[in-house]
Amino acid sequence: MRLTLIAAVSALALTGFTTGALAAPVAVTQATEYSDAQLQAFGTAMSAVRAAAPTDGTAPNAEQQAAMAAAVSSSGMDITAFNALATAVSTDEVLQARLAVLATPDSPAGSVAASVTDAEIAQFGAAMVQVRAAAPTDGSAPTTEQQAAMASAVSASGLALDRFNAIAQAVSSDERLRARLELADVKAD
């Protein structure tokens, strides 16, 4: 059983897998729907597995294998479920983005970031695509026409300009909001 864990996990643990990002993610339709609780348990287990894995790229020894198996077990997952989820996460950008959201601290209560709804995230993301397309690419100040196009893109999204600006400011300082935006973006692809 421990060798099965090592076969599925060693590559992830040793190749720099980070929650929310793989070197070259490939989007696929996931066959199984995973709950946030399952993803949270996986994230906890993966952190402990990485800590127990050898850092020099060699195969884990028996003691390391035992520590990795214990890490999975202590997360509340069995090795088969862990391996299935590890495989799914390695190929599914949505699962990677969901893990990233779960790995970030909640936005501070009462903050703009905490008040942003999922609908506003979708509106903001759509508006940002259009705003970026209308903005100057050379770092110069936008022309009157570009400003009008950017304002029109925000208005077309359904967000008020002041709300859009508040969300834009919050995105720059709130890790959770950025992760939520990334998740929405990946889901939209």
PDB file of C-alpha atoms in Angstrom:
ATOM      1  CA  MET A   1       0.000   0.000   0.000  1.00  0.00           C
ATOM      2  CA  ARG A   2       2.806   2.409   0.816  1.00  0.00           C
ATOM      3  CA  LEU A   3       4.488   1.756  -2.515  1.00  0.00           C
ATOM      4  CA  THR A   4       1.234   2.659  -4.254  1.00  0.00           C
ATOM      5  CA  LEU A   5       1.271   5.977  -2.419  1.00  0.00           C
ATOM      6  CA  ILE A   6       4.831   6.598  -3.442  1.00  0.00           C
ATOM      7  CA  ALA A   7       4.131   5.835  -7.084  1.00  0.00           C
ATOM      8  CA  ALA A   8       1.352   8.387  -7.297  1.00  0.00           C
ATOM      9  CA  VAL A   9       2.727  11.035  -4.983  1.00  0.00           C
ATOM     10  CA  SER A  10       6.495  11.079  -5.328  1.00  0.00           C
ATOM     11  CA  ALA A  11       6.457  12.875  -8.645  1.00  0.00           C
ATOM     12  CA  LEU A  12       4.121  15.548  -7.302  1.00  0.00           C
ATOM     13  CA  ALA A  13       5.970  15.933  -4.042  1.00  0.00           C
ATOM     14  CA  LEU A  14       9.377  16.104  -5.636  1.00  0.00           C
ATOM     15  CA  THR A  15       8.681  18.192  -8.746  1.00  0.00           C
ATOM     16  CA  GLY A  16       7.731  21.349  -6.963  1.00  0.00           C
ATOM     17  CA  PHE A  17       3.970  20.857  -6.959  1.00  0.00           C
ATOM     18  CA  THR A  18       2.407  23.840  -5.249  1.00  0.00           C
ATOM     19  CA  THR A  19      -1.209  24.226  -4.346  1.00  0.00           C
ATOM     20  CA  GLY A  20      -2.901  26.006  -7.194  1.00  0.00           C
ATOM     21  CA  ALA A  21      -0.134  25.755  -9.738  1.00  0.00           C
ATOM     22  CA  LEU A  22       1.657  23.069 -11.678  1.00  0.00           C
ATOM     23  CA  ALA A  23       4.419  23.622 -14.176  1.00  0.00           C
ATOM     24  CA  ALA A  24       2.208  22.865 -17.163  1.00  0.00           C
ATOM     25  CA  PRO A  25      -1.409  22.304 -16.143  1.00  0.00           C
ATOM     26  CA  VAL A  26      -3.772  20.684 -18.579  1.00  0.00           C
ATOM     27  CA  ALA A  27      -7.491  21.316 -18.325  1.00  0.00           C
ATOM     28  CA  VAL A  28      -9.639  18.205 -18.406  1.00  0.00           C
ATOM     29  CA  THR A  29     -13.144  17.496 -17.344  1.00  0.00           C
ATOM     30  CA  GLN A  30     -13.056  15.952 -13.928  1.00  0.00           C
ATOM     31  CA  ALA A  31     -14.939  12.684 -13.610  1.00  0.00           C
ATOM     32  CA  THR A  32     -15.490  13.020  -9.882  1.00  0.00           C
ATOM     33  CA  GLU A  33     -16.755  16.074  -8.040  1.00  0.00           C
ATOM     34  CA  TYR A  34     -14.675  16.767  -4.945  1.00  0.00           C
ATOM     35  CA  SER A  35     -15.973  18.676  -1.941  1.00  0.00           C
ATOM     36  CA  ASP A  36     -14.111  21.516  -0.293  1.00  0.00           C
ATOM     37  CA  ALA A  37     -13.592  19.245   2.722  1.00  0.00           C
ATOM     38  CA  GLN A  38     -11.934  16.598   0.546  1.00  0.00           C
ATOM     39  CA  LEU A  39      -9.726  19.219  -1.098  1.00  0.00           C
ATOM     40  CA  GLN A  40      -8.801  20.672   2.293  1.00  0.00           C
ATOM     41  CA  ALA A  41      -7.837  17.205   3.577  1.00  0.00           C
ATOM     42  CA  PHE A  42      -5.807  16.629   0.417  1.00  0.00           C
ATOM     43  CA  GLY A  43      -3.992  19.958   0.806  1.00  0.00           C
ATOM     44  CA  THR A  44      -3.136  19.132   4.416  1.00  0.00           C
ATOM     45  CA  ALA A  45      -1.942  15.660   3.461  1.00  0.00           C
ATOM     46  CA  MET A  46       0.079  16.928   0.507  1.00  0.00           C
ATOM     47  CA  SER A  47       1.923  19.442   2.694  1.00  0.00           C
ATOM     48  CA  ALA A  48       2.857  16.697   5.129  1.00  0.00           C
ATOM     49  CA  VAL A  49       3.794  14.297   2.316  1.00  0.00           C
ATOM     50  CA  ARG A  50       6.111  16.912   0.810  1.00  0.00           C
ATOM     51  CA  ALA A  51       7.733  17.446   4.214  1.00  0.00           C
ATOM     52  CA  ALA A  52       8.348  13.701   4.575  1.00  0.00           C
ATOM     53  CA  ALA A  53       9.601  13.159   1.010  1.00  0.00           C
ATOM     54  CA  PRO A  54      13.300  13.228   0.209  1.00  0.00           C
ATOM     55  CA  THR A  55      14.472  16.614  -1.035  1.00  0.00           C
ATOM     56  CA  ASP A  56      17.300  15.330  -3.227  1.00  0.00           C
ATOM     57  CA  GLY A  57      15.142  13.678  -5.893  1.00  0.00           C
ATOM     58  CA  THR A  58      15.856  10.130  -4.772  1.00  0.00           C
ATOM     59  CA  ALA A  59      13.196   7.536  -4.093  1.00  0.00           C
ATOM     60  CA  PRO A  60      11.903   7.618  -0.539  1.00  0.00           C
ATOM     61  CA  ASN A  61      13.301   5.077   1.887  1.00  0.00           C
ATOM     62  CA  ALA A  62      11.077   2.864   4.024  1.00  0.00           C
ATOM     63  CA  GLU A  63      10.972   5.387   6.877  1.00  0.00           C
ATOM     64  CA  GLN A  64       9.992   8.208   4.526  1.00  0.00           C
ATOM     65  CA  GLN A  65       7.364   6.011   2.869  1.00  0.00           C
ATOM     66  CA  ALA A  66       5.891   5.246   6.285  1.00  0.00           C
ATOM     67  CA  ALA A  67       5.861   8.946   7.190  1.00  0.00           C
ATOM     68  CA  MET A  68       4.154   9.810   3.891  1.00  0.00           C
ATOM     69  CA  ALA A  69       1.524   7.110   4.394  1.00  0.00           C
ATOM     70  CA  ALA A  70       0.946   8.299   7.967  1.00  0.00           C
ATOM     71  CA  ALA A  71       0.539  11.866   6.721  1.00  0.00           C
ATOM     72  CA  VAL A  72      -2.180  10.770   4.333  1.00  0.00           C
ATOM     73  CA  SER A  73      -3.870   8.686   6.984  1.00  0.00           C
ATOM     74  CA  SER A  74      -3.793  11.455   9.584  1.00  0.00           C
ATOM     75  CA  SER A  75      -5.525  13.793   7.105  1.00  0.00           C
ATOM     76  CA  GLY A  76      -8.541  11.495   7.213  1.00  0.00           C
ATOM     77  CA  MET A  77      -7.972  10.190   3.694  1.00  0.00           C
ATOM     78  CA  ASP A  78      -7.108   6.689   2.623  1.00  0.00           C
ATOM     79  CA  ILE A  79      -4.230   6.201   0.216  1.00  0.00           C
ATOM     80  CA  THR A  80      -6.458   5.197  -2.698  1.00  0.00           C
ATOM     81  CA  ALA A  81      -8.581   8.350  -2.360  1.00  0.00           C
ATOM     82  CA  PHE A  82      -5.456  10.472  -1.945  1.00  0.00           C
ATOM     83  CA  ASN A  83      -3.887   8.998  -5.079  1.00  0.00           C
ATOM     84  CA  ALA A  84      -7.088   9.526  -7.083  1.00  0.00           C
ATOM     85  CA  LEU A  85      -7.300  13.133  -5.958  1.00  0.00           C
ATOM     86  CA  ALA A  86      -3.570  13.695  -6.610  1.00  0.00           C
ATOM     87  CA  THR A  87      -4.060  12.458 -10.160  1.00  0.00           C
ATOM     88  CA  ALA A  88      -7.126  14.657 -10.645  1.00  0.00           C
ATOM     89  CA  VAL A  89      -5.385  17.745  -9.235  1.00  0.00           C
ATOM     90  CA  SER A  90      -2.363  17.215 -11.469  1.00  0.00           C
ATOM     91  CA  THR A  91      -4.536  17.471 -14.592  1.00  0.00           C
ATOM     92  CA  ASP A  92      -7.425  19.747 -13.637  1.00  0.00           C
ATOM     93  CA  GLU A  93      -6.934  23.520 -13.504  1.00  0.00           C
ATOM     94  CA  VAL A  94     -10.262  24.034 -11.714  1.00  0.00           C
ATOM     95  CA  LEU A  95      -9.222  21.724  -8.878  1.00  0.00           C
ATOM     96  CA  GLN A  96      -5.867  23.496  -8.691  1.00  0.00           C
ATOM     97  CA  ALA A  97      -7.623  26.869  -8.458  1.00  0.00           C
ATOM     98  CA  ARG A  98     -10.070  25.571  -5.835  1.00  0.00           C
ATOM     99  CA  LEU A  99      -7.132  24.325  -3.762  1.00  0.00           C
ATOM    100  CA  ALA A 100      -5.512  27.756  -4.072  1.00  0.00           C
ATOM    101  CA  VAL A 101      -8.665  29.428  -2.738  1.00  0.00           C
ATOM    102  CA  LEU A 102      -8.854  27.000   0.165  1.00  0.00           C
ATOM    103  CA  ALA A 103      -5.170  27.550   0.954  1.00  0.00           C
ATOM    104  CA  THR A 104      -5.543  31.316   1.344  1.00  0.00           C
ATOM    105  CA  PRO A 105      -6.744  33.015   4.508  1.00  0.00           C
ATOM    106  CA  ASP A 106     -10.247  34.453   4.484  1.00  0.00           C
ATOM    107  CA  SER A 107     -10.551  38.092   3.514  1.00  0.00           C
ATOM    108  CA  PRO A 108     -10.827  40.304   6.597  1.00  0.00           C
ATOM    109  CA  ALA A 109     -14.413  40.642   7.823  1.00  0.00           C
ATOM    110  CA  GLY A 110     -15.967  43.912   6.757  1.00  0.00           C
ATOM    111  CA  SER A 111     -13.421  44.486   3.982  1.00  0.00           C
ATOM    112  CA  VAL A 112     -14.329  45.160   0.364  1.00  0.00           C
ATOM    113  CA  ALA A 113     -12.733  41.845  -0.566  1.00  0.00           C
ATOM    114  CA  ALA A 114     -14.927  39.947   1.891  1.00  0.00           C
ATOM    115  CA  SER A 115     -18.049  41.578   0.463  1.00  0.00           C
ATOM    116  CA  VAL A 116     -17.392  40.679  -3.173  1.00  0.00           C
ATOM    117  CA  THR A 117     -19.979  38.174  -4.386  1.00  0.00           C
ATOM    118  CA  ASP A 118     -19.379  35.416  -6.906  1.00  0.00           C
ATOM    119  CA  ALA A 119     -21.526  37.357  -9.397  1.00  0.00           C
ATOM    120  CA  GLU A 120     -19.365  40.456  -8.913  1.00  0.00           C
ATOM    121  CA  ILE A 121     -16.246  38.349  -9.445  1.00  0.00           C
ATOM    122  CA  ALA A 122     -17.627  37.216 -12.803  1.00  0.00           C
ATOM    123  CA  GLN A 123     -18.583  40.779 -13.724  1.00  0.00           C
ATOM    124  CA  PHE A 124     -15.209  42.143 -12.645  1.00  0.00           C
ATOM    125  CA  GLY A 125     -13.309  39.456 -14.564  1.00  0.00           C
ATOM    126  CA  ALA A 126     -15.274  40.103 -17.751  1.00  0.00           C
ATOM    127  CA  ALA A 127     -14.808  43.850 -17.393  1.00  0.00           C
ATOM    128  CA  MET A 128     -11.058  43.504 -16.790  1.00  0.00           C
ATOM    129  CA  VAL A 129     -10.613  41.639 -20.067  1.00  0.00           C
ATOM    130  CA  GLN A 130     -12.248  44.517 -21.906  1.00  0.00           C
ATOM    131  CA  VAL A 131     -10.503  47.216 -19.857  1.00  0.00           C
ATOM    132  CA  ARG A 132      -7.094  45.690 -20.558  1.00  0.00           C
ATOM    133  CA  ALA A 133      -7.903  45.468 -24.256  1.00  0.00           C
ATOM    134  CA  ALA A 134      -8.813  49.169 -24.327  1.00  0.00           C
ATOM    135  CA  ALA A 135      -5.901  50.371 -22.174  1.00  0.00           C
ATOM    136  CA  PRO A 136      -2.639  51.596 -23.672  1.00  0.00           C
ATOM    137  CA  THR A 137       0.003  48.890 -23.840  1.00  0.00           C
ATOM    138  CA  ASP A 138       3.017  51.168 -23.591  1.00  0.00           C
ATOM    139  CA  GLY A 139       2.394  52.392 -20.052  1.00  0.00           C
ATOM    140  CA  SER A 140       1.260  55.826 -21.190  1.00  0.00           C
ATOM    141  CA  ALA A 141      -1.845  57.561 -19.885  1.00  0.00           C
ATOM    142  CA  PRO A 142      -5.006  56.467 -21.701  1.00  0.00           C
ATOM    143  CA  THR A 143      -6.414  58.757 -24.336  1.00  0.00           C
ATOM    144  CA  THR A 144      -9.904  60.166 -24.009  1.00  0.00           C
ATOM    145  CA  GLU A 145     -11.162  57.464 -26.376  1.00  0.00           C
ATOM    146  CA  GLN A 146      -9.426  54.716 -24.390  1.00  0.00           C
ATOM    147  CA  GLN A 147     -10.866  56.060 -21.130  1.00  0.00           C
ATOM    148  CA  ALA A 148     -14.333  56.059 -22.676  1.00  0.00           C
ATOM    149  CA  ALA A 149     -13.863  52.469 -23.910  1.00  0.00           C
ATOM    150  CA  MET A 150     -12.671  51.344 -20.473  1.00  0.00           C
ATOM    151  CA  ALA A 151     -15.606  53.049 -18.720  1.00  0.00           C
ATOM    152  CA  SER A 152     -17.980  51.502 -21.249  1.00  0.00           C
ATOM    153  CA  ALA A 153     -16.528  48.038 -20.566  1.00  0.00           C
ATOM    154  CA  VAL A 154     -17.081  48.478 -16.848  1.00  0.00           C
ATOM    155  CA  SER A 155     -20.603  49.751 -17.373  1.00  0.00           C
ATOM    156  CA  ALA A 156     -21.424  46.868 -19.735  1.00  0.00           C
ATOM    157  CA  SER A 157     -20.336  44.399 -17.045  1.00  0.00           C
ATOM    158  CA  GLY A 158     -23.132  45.561 -14.773  1.00  0.00           C
ATOM    159  CA  LEU A 159     -20.785  46.889 -12.101  1.00  0.00           C
ATOM    160  CA  ALA A 160     -20.893  50.513 -11.066  1.00  0.00           C
ATOM    161  CA  LEU A 161     -17.587  52.257 -11.764  1.00  0.00           C
ATOM    162  CA  ASP A 162     -16.970  52.945  -8.058  1.00  0.00           C
ATOM    163  CA  ARG A 163     -17.589  49.273  -7.191  1.00  0.00           C
ATOM    164  CA  PHE A 164     -15.269  48.149  -9.994  1.00  0.00           C
ATOM    165  CA  ASN A 165     -12.561  50.481  -8.697  1.00  0.00           C
ATOM    166  CA  ALA A 166     -13.059  49.280  -5.113  1.00  0.00           C
ATOM    167  CA  ILE A 167     -12.728  45.654  -6.210  1.00  0.00           C
ATOM    168  CA  ALA A 168      -9.659  46.483  -8.322  1.00  0.00           C
ATOM    169  CA  GLN A 169      -8.003  48.093  -5.315  1.00  0.00           C
ATOM    170  CA  ALA A 170      -8.923  45.153  -3.070  1.00  0.00           C
ATOM    171  CA  VAL A 171      -7.515  42.642  -5.563  1.00  0.00           C
ATOM    172  CA  SER A 172      -4.087  44.206  -5.233  1.00  0.00           C
ATOM    173  CA  SER A 173      -3.957  43.574  -1.498  1.00  0.00           C
ATOM    174  CA  ASP A 174      -6.155  40.532  -0.841  1.00  0.00           C
ATOM    175  CA  GLU A 175      -4.768  37.087  -1.629  1.00  0.00           C
ATOM    176  CA  ARG A 176      -8.115  35.347  -1.197  1.00  0.00           C
ATOM    177  CA  LEU A 177      -9.861  37.672  -3.645  1.00  0.00           C
ATOM    178  CA  ARG A 178      -7.091  37.109  -6.206  1.00  0.00           C
ATOM    179  CA  ALA A 179      -7.471  33.345  -5.785  1.00  0.00           C
ATOM    180  CA  ARG A 180     -11.253  33.626  -6.218  1.00  0.00           C
ATOM    181  CA  LEU A 181     -10.751  35.647  -9.403  1.00  0.00           C
ATOM    182  CA  GLU A 182      -8.316  33.049 -10.724  1.00  0.00           C
ATOM    183  CA  LEU A 183     -10.843  30.310  -9.988  1.00  0.00           C
ATOM    184  CA  ALA A 184     -13.572  32.207 -11.856  1.00  0.00           C
ATOM    185  CA  ASP A 185     -11.195  32.770 -14.767  1.00  0.00           C
ATOM    186  CA  VAL A 186     -10.281  29.081 -14.977  1.00  0.00           C
ATOM    187  CA  LYS A 187     -13.933  28.066 -14.789  1.00  0.00           C
ATOM    188  CA  ALA A 188     -14.772  30.483 -17.607  1.00  0.00           C
ATOM    189  CA  ASP A 189     -12.216  28.899 -19.982  1.00  0.00           C
TER     190      ASP A 189
END
